[in-house]
Coordinates of N, CA and C in Angstrom, one line a residue:
X290 N 182.4 37.5 119.5 CA 181.9 37.3 118.2 C 182.8 36.2 117.4
X291 N 182.2 35.7 116.4 CA 183.0 34.8 115.5 C 182.4 34.8 114.1
X292 N 183.2 34.7 113.1 CA 182.8 34.6 111.7 C 183.2 33.2 111.2
X293 N 182.3 32.5 110.5 CA 182.6 31.2 109.9 C 182.2 31.3 108.5
X294 N 183.1 30.8 107.6 CA 182.8 30.7 106.2 C 183.1 29.3 105.6
X295 N 182.5 29.0 104.5 CA 182.7 27.7 103.9 C 181.9 27.5 102.7
X296 N 181.9 26.3 102.1 CA 181.1 26.0 101.0 C 180.5 24.6 101.1
X297 N 179.2 24.4 101.0 CA 178.6 23.1 101.2 C 178.6 22.3 99.9
X298 N 179.0 21.1 100.0 CA 179.0 20.2 98.8 C 178.3 18.9 99.2
X299 N 177.7 18.3 98.2 CA 177.0 17.0 98.2 C 177.3 16.2 96.9
X300 N 178.1 15.2 97.0 CA 178.5 14.4 95.9 C 179.1 15.3 94.8
X301 N 180.1 16.1 95.3 CA 180.8 17.1 94.5 C 180.0 18.1 93.8
X302 N 178.8 18.3 94.2 CA 177.9 19.4 93.7 C 177.7 20.4 94.8
X303 N 177.5 21.7 94.4 CA 177.3 22.8 95.3 C 175.9 22.6 95.9
X304 N 175.7 23.0 97.2 CA 174.4 22.8 97.9 C 173.9 24.3 98.1
X305 N 172.9 24.7 97.3 CA 172.4 26.0 97.4 C 171.1 26.0 98.2
X306 N 170.7 27.2 98.7 CA 169.4 27.3 99.4 C 169.3 26.4 100.6
X307 N 170.4 26.3 101.4 CA 170.4 25.5 102.6 C 170.7 26.4 103.8
X308 N 170.0 26.3 104.8 CA 170.2 27.2 106.0 C 171.4 26.6 106.8
X309 N 172.3 27.5 107.1 CA 173.5 27.3 108.0 C 173.3 28.1 109.2
X310 N 173.2 27.5 110.4 CA 173.0 28.2 111.6 C 174.3 28.2 112.5
X311 N 174.5 29.3 113.1 CA 175.6 29.5 114.1 C 175.1 29.6 115.5
X312 N 175.5 28.6 116.3 CA 174.9 28.5 117.7 C 176.1 28.7 118.7
X313 N 175.6 29.0 119.9 CA 176.5 29.1 121.1 C 176.0 28.0 122.0
X314 N 176.9 27.0 122.3 CA 176.6 25.9 123.2 C 176.5 26.4 124.6
X315 N 175.4 26.2 125.3 CA 175.3 26.6 126.7 C 175.4 25.3 127.6
X316 N 175.8 25.5 128.8 CA 175.9 24.4 129.7 C 174.6 24.1 130.5
X317 N 174.0 25.1 131.0 CA 172.8 24.9 131.8 C 171.5 25.3 131.2
X318 N 171.6 26.1 130.1 CA 170.4 26.6 129.4 C 170.4 26.1 128.0
X319 N 169.3 26.4 127.4 CA 169.1 26.1 125.9 C 170.2 26.8 125.1
X320 N 170.8 26.2 124.1 CA 171.8 26.8 123.3 C 171.2 28.0 122.6
X321 N 172.0 29.0 122.3 CA 171.6 30.3 121.7 C 171.9 30.3 120.2
X322 N 170.9 30.6 119.4 CA 171.1 30.8 118.0 C 171.6 32.2 117.8
X323 N 172.9 32.3 117.3 CA 173.5 33.6 117.1 C 173.1 34.2 115.7
X324 N 173.1 33.4 114.7 CA 172.8 33.9 113.3 C 172.5 32.7 112.4
X325 N 171.8 33.0 111.3 CA 171.6 32.0 110.3 C 171.8 32.6 108.9
X326 N 172.2 31.8 108.0 CA 172.5 32.2 106.6 C 172.1 31.2 105.6
X327 N 171.5 31.6 104.5 CA 171.1 30.6 103.5 C 172.1 30.6 102.4
X328 N 172.6 29.4 102.1 CA 173.7 29.4 101.1 C 173.2 29.9 99.7
X329 N 174.1 30.5 99.0 CA 173.8 31.0 97.7 C 174.0 29.9 96.6
X330 N 173.9 30.3 95.4 CA 173.9 29.3 94.3 C 175.1 28.4 94.3
X331 N 176.3 28.9 94.6 CA 177.5 28.1 94.6 C 177.7 27.3 96.0
X332 N 176.8 27.5 96.9 CA 176.8 26.8 98.2 C 177.7 27.5 99.2
X333 N 178.1 28.7 99.0 CA 178.9 29.4 99.9 C 178.1 30.0 101.1
X334 N 178.7 30.0 102.3 CA 178.1 30.7 103.4 C 179.2 31.6 104.1
X335 N 178.7 32.6 104.7 CA 179.5 33.6 105.4 C 178.7 34.1 106.6
X336 N 179.0 33.7 107.8 CA 178.1 33.9 108.9 C 178.8 34.5 110.1
X337 N 178.3 35.5 110.7 CA 178.9 36.1 111.8 C 177.9 36.2 113.0
X338 N 178.3 35.7 114.2 CA 177.5 35.7 115.3 C 178.1 36.5 116.5
X339 N 177.2 37.1 117.3 CA 177.7 37.9 118.5 C 176.9 37.4 119.7
X340 N 177.6 37.4 120.8 CA 176.9 37.0 122.0 C 177.6 37.8 123.2
X341 N 176.8 38.3 124.0 CA 177.3 39.1 125.2 C 177.1 38.2 126.4
X342 N 178.2 37.8 127.0 CA 178.2 37.0 128.2 C 179.6 37.1 128.9
X343 N 179.7 36.6 130.1 CA 180.9 36.7 130.8 C 182.0 35.7 130.3
X344 N 181.6 34.5 130.1 CA 182.5 33.5 129.6 C 182.6 33.5 128.1
X345 N 183.6 32.8 127.6 CA 183.8 32.7 126.1 C 182.6 31.9 125.5
X346 N 182.2 32.2 124.3 CA 181.2 31.5 123.6 C 181.8 30.1 123.2
X347 N 181.0 29.1 123.0 CA 181.3 27.8 122.5 C 180.6 27.6 121.2
X348 N 181.1 28.1 120.1 CA 180.4 28.1 118.8 C 180.4 26.8 118.1
X349 N 179.2 26.6 117.4 CA 179.1 25.4 116.5 C 178.2 25.8 115.4
X350 N 178.4 25.1 114.2 CA 177.5 25.3 113.1 C 176.6 24.1 113.0
X351 N 175.3 24.4 112.7 CA 174.3 23.4 112.5 C 173.7 23.5 111.1
X352 N 173.6 22.4 110.4 CA 173.0 22.3 109.1 C 172.1 21.2 109.0
X353 N 170.8 21.4 108.6 CA 169.8 20.4 108.3 C 169.7 20.2 106.8
X354 N 169.9 19.0 106.3 CA 169.9 18.8 104.9 C 169.4 17.4 104.5
X355 N 169.3 17.2 103.2 CA 168.9 15.9 102.7 C 170.0 15.1 102.1
X356 N 171.2 15.6 102.0 CA 172.3 14.9 101.4 C 172.6 13.6 102.1
X357 N 172.3 12.5 101.5 CA 172.6 11.2 102.1 C 171.6 10.7 103.1
X358 N 170.5 11.5 103.3 CA 169.5 11.1 104.3 C 168.6 10.0 103.7
X359 N 168.0 9.2 104.6 CA 167.0 8.2 104.2 C 165.8 9.0 103.8
X360 N 164.9 8.3 103.0 CA 163.7 8.9 102.5 C 162.8 9.4 103.6
X361 N 162.3 10.6 103.6 CA 161.5 11.2 104.6 C 162.2 11.7 105.8
X362 N 163.5 11.6 105.8 CA 164.3 12.1 106.9 C 165.2 13.2 106.6
X363 N 165.8 13.9 107.6 CA 166.8 14.9 107.4 C 168.1 14.4 108.1
X364 N 169.2 14.9 107.6 CA 170.5 14.7 108.3 C 170.8 16.0 109.0
X365 N 171.3 15.9 110.2 CA 171.7 17.1 110.9 C 173.2 17.0 111.1
X366 N 173.9 18.0 110.5 CA 175.4 18.0 110.7 C 175.7 19.2 111.6
X367 N 176.5 18.9 112.6 CA 177.0 19.9 113.5 C 178.5 19.9 113.5
X368 N 179.1 21.1 113.4 CA 180.6 21.3 113.4 C 181.0 22.2 114.5
X369 N 181.7 21.6 115.4 CA 182.2 22.4 116.6 C 183.4 23.3 116.2
X370 N 183.4 24.5 116.5 CA 184.4 25.5 116.2 C 185.3 25.7 117.5
X371 N 186.5 25.5 117.4 CA 187.4 25.7 118.6 C 187.3 27.1 119.1
X372 N 187.4 27.2 120.4 CA 187.3 28.6 121.0 C 188.4 29.5 120.6
X373 N 189.5 29.0 120.1 CA 190.6 29.8 119.7 C 190.2 30.7 118.6
X374 N 189.1 30.4 117.9 CA 188.6 31.2 116.7 C 187.7 32.3 117.2
X375 N 187.3 32.4 118.4 CA 186.4 33.4 118.9 C 187.1 34.8 118.7
X376 N 186.4 35.7 118.1 CA 187.0 37.0 117.8 C 187.7 37.0 116.5
X377 N 187.7 35.9 115.7 CA 188.4 35.8 114.5 C 187.4 35.2 113.4
X378 N 188.0 34.9 112.2 CA 187.3 34.3 111.2 C 187.8 32.9 110.9
X379 N 186.9 31.9 110.9 CA 187.3 30.5 110.7 C 186.8 30.1 109.3
X380 N 187.7 29.6 108.5 CA 187.4 29.1 107.2 C 187.4 27.6 107.2
X381 N 186.2 27.0 107.0 CA 186.0 25.6 107.0 C 186.3 25.0 105.6
X382 N 186.6 25.9 104.6 CA 186.8 25.5 103.2 C 185.5 24.7 102.7
X383 N 185.7 23.5 102.3 CA 184.5 22.7 101.8 C 183.9 21.9 102.9
X384 N 182.6 21.9 103.0 CA 181.9 21.0 104.0 C 181.2 19.9 103.1
X385 N 181.8 18.7 103.2 CA 181.3 17.6 102.4 C 180.2 16.9 103.2
X386 N 178.9 17.2 102.9 CA 177.8 16.7 103.6 C 177.6 15.2 103.4
X387 N 178.0 14.7 102.2 CA 177.9 13.2 101.9 C 179.0 12.4 102.5
X388 N 180.1 13.0 102.9 CA 181.3 12.3 103.4 C 181.5 12.6 104.9
X389 N 180.7 13.5 105.5 CA 180.8 13.9 106.9 C 182.2 14.4 107.2
X390 N 182.8 15.2 106.3 CA 184.1 15.8 106.5 C 184.1 17.2 106.0
X391 N 185.1 17.9 106.5 CA 185.3 19.3 106.0 C 186.8 19.4 105.4
X392 N 187.0 20.5 104.7 CA 188.4 20.7 104.2 C 189.3 21.2 105.3
X393 N 188.8 21.3 106.5 CA 189.6 21.8 107.6 C 189.8 20.6 108.6
X394 N 191.0 20.1 108.7 CA 191.3 18.9 109.4 C 191.0 19.0 110.9
X395 N 191.0 20.2 111.5 CA 190.8 20.3 112.9 C 189.3 20.5 113.3
X396 N 188.4 20.6 112.4 CA 187.0 20.8 112.7 C 186.4 19.4 113.1
X397 N 185.7 19.5 114.3 CA 185.0 18.3 114.8 C 183.6 18.3 114.3
X398 N 183.2 17.2 113.6 CA 181.9 17.1 113.0 C 181.1 15.9 113.6
X399 N 179.8 16.1 113.9 CA 178.9 15.0 114.3 C 177.7 15.1 113.3
X400 N 177.2 13.9 113.1 CA 176.0 13.8 112.1 C 175.0 12.8 112.8
X401 N 173.7 13.2 112.6 CA 172.7 12.3 113.1 C 171.5 12.5 112.1
X402 N 170.6 11.4 112.1 CA 169.4 11.5 111.3 C 168.3 11.9 112.2
X403 N 167.4 12.7 111.6 CA 166.1 13.1 112.2 C 165.0 12.7 111.3
X404 N 164.2 11.7 111.8 CA 163.1 11.2 111.1 C 161.9 11.4 111.9
X405 N 160.8 11.6 111.2 CA 159.5 11.8 111.9 C 159.1 10.5 112.5
X406 N 158.4 10.5 113.6 CA 157.9 9.2 114.2 C 157.0 8.4 113.3
X407 N 157.2 7.1 113.3 CA 156.4 6.3 112.4 C 155.0 6.2 113.0
X408 N 154.0 6.2 112.1 CA 152.6 6.1 112.5 C 152.3 4.7 113.0
X409 N 151.3 4.5 113.8 CA 150.9 3.2 114.3 C 149.9 2.6 113.3
X410 N 150.1 1.3 113.2 CA 149.2 0.5 112.3 C 147.8 0.3 112.8

């Protein structure tokens, strides 16, 4: 199991009503969604996930949001959590969606845009 907490920010404002998902990265299969949590008014999240398997889980957080996204698109932010936190609680502090950083210097973050396919003329 693992617990991850933090607070979402966009341009120094709290990000409420945004889904934060906790996933387990799989090597040969589709990744497993362990739990999801919708941020409250102040942008806080507190999420715990469990997985039963022989090897250690490889947890990461996934957030789909509009902070800094192009019009009509979403940004997808993924934060890899080091395996040393499995069985413990990881505090990411602030997750700055507009700066692609967290208040935790050892968190690895990747960001990509997801845009719907453009229609043909």
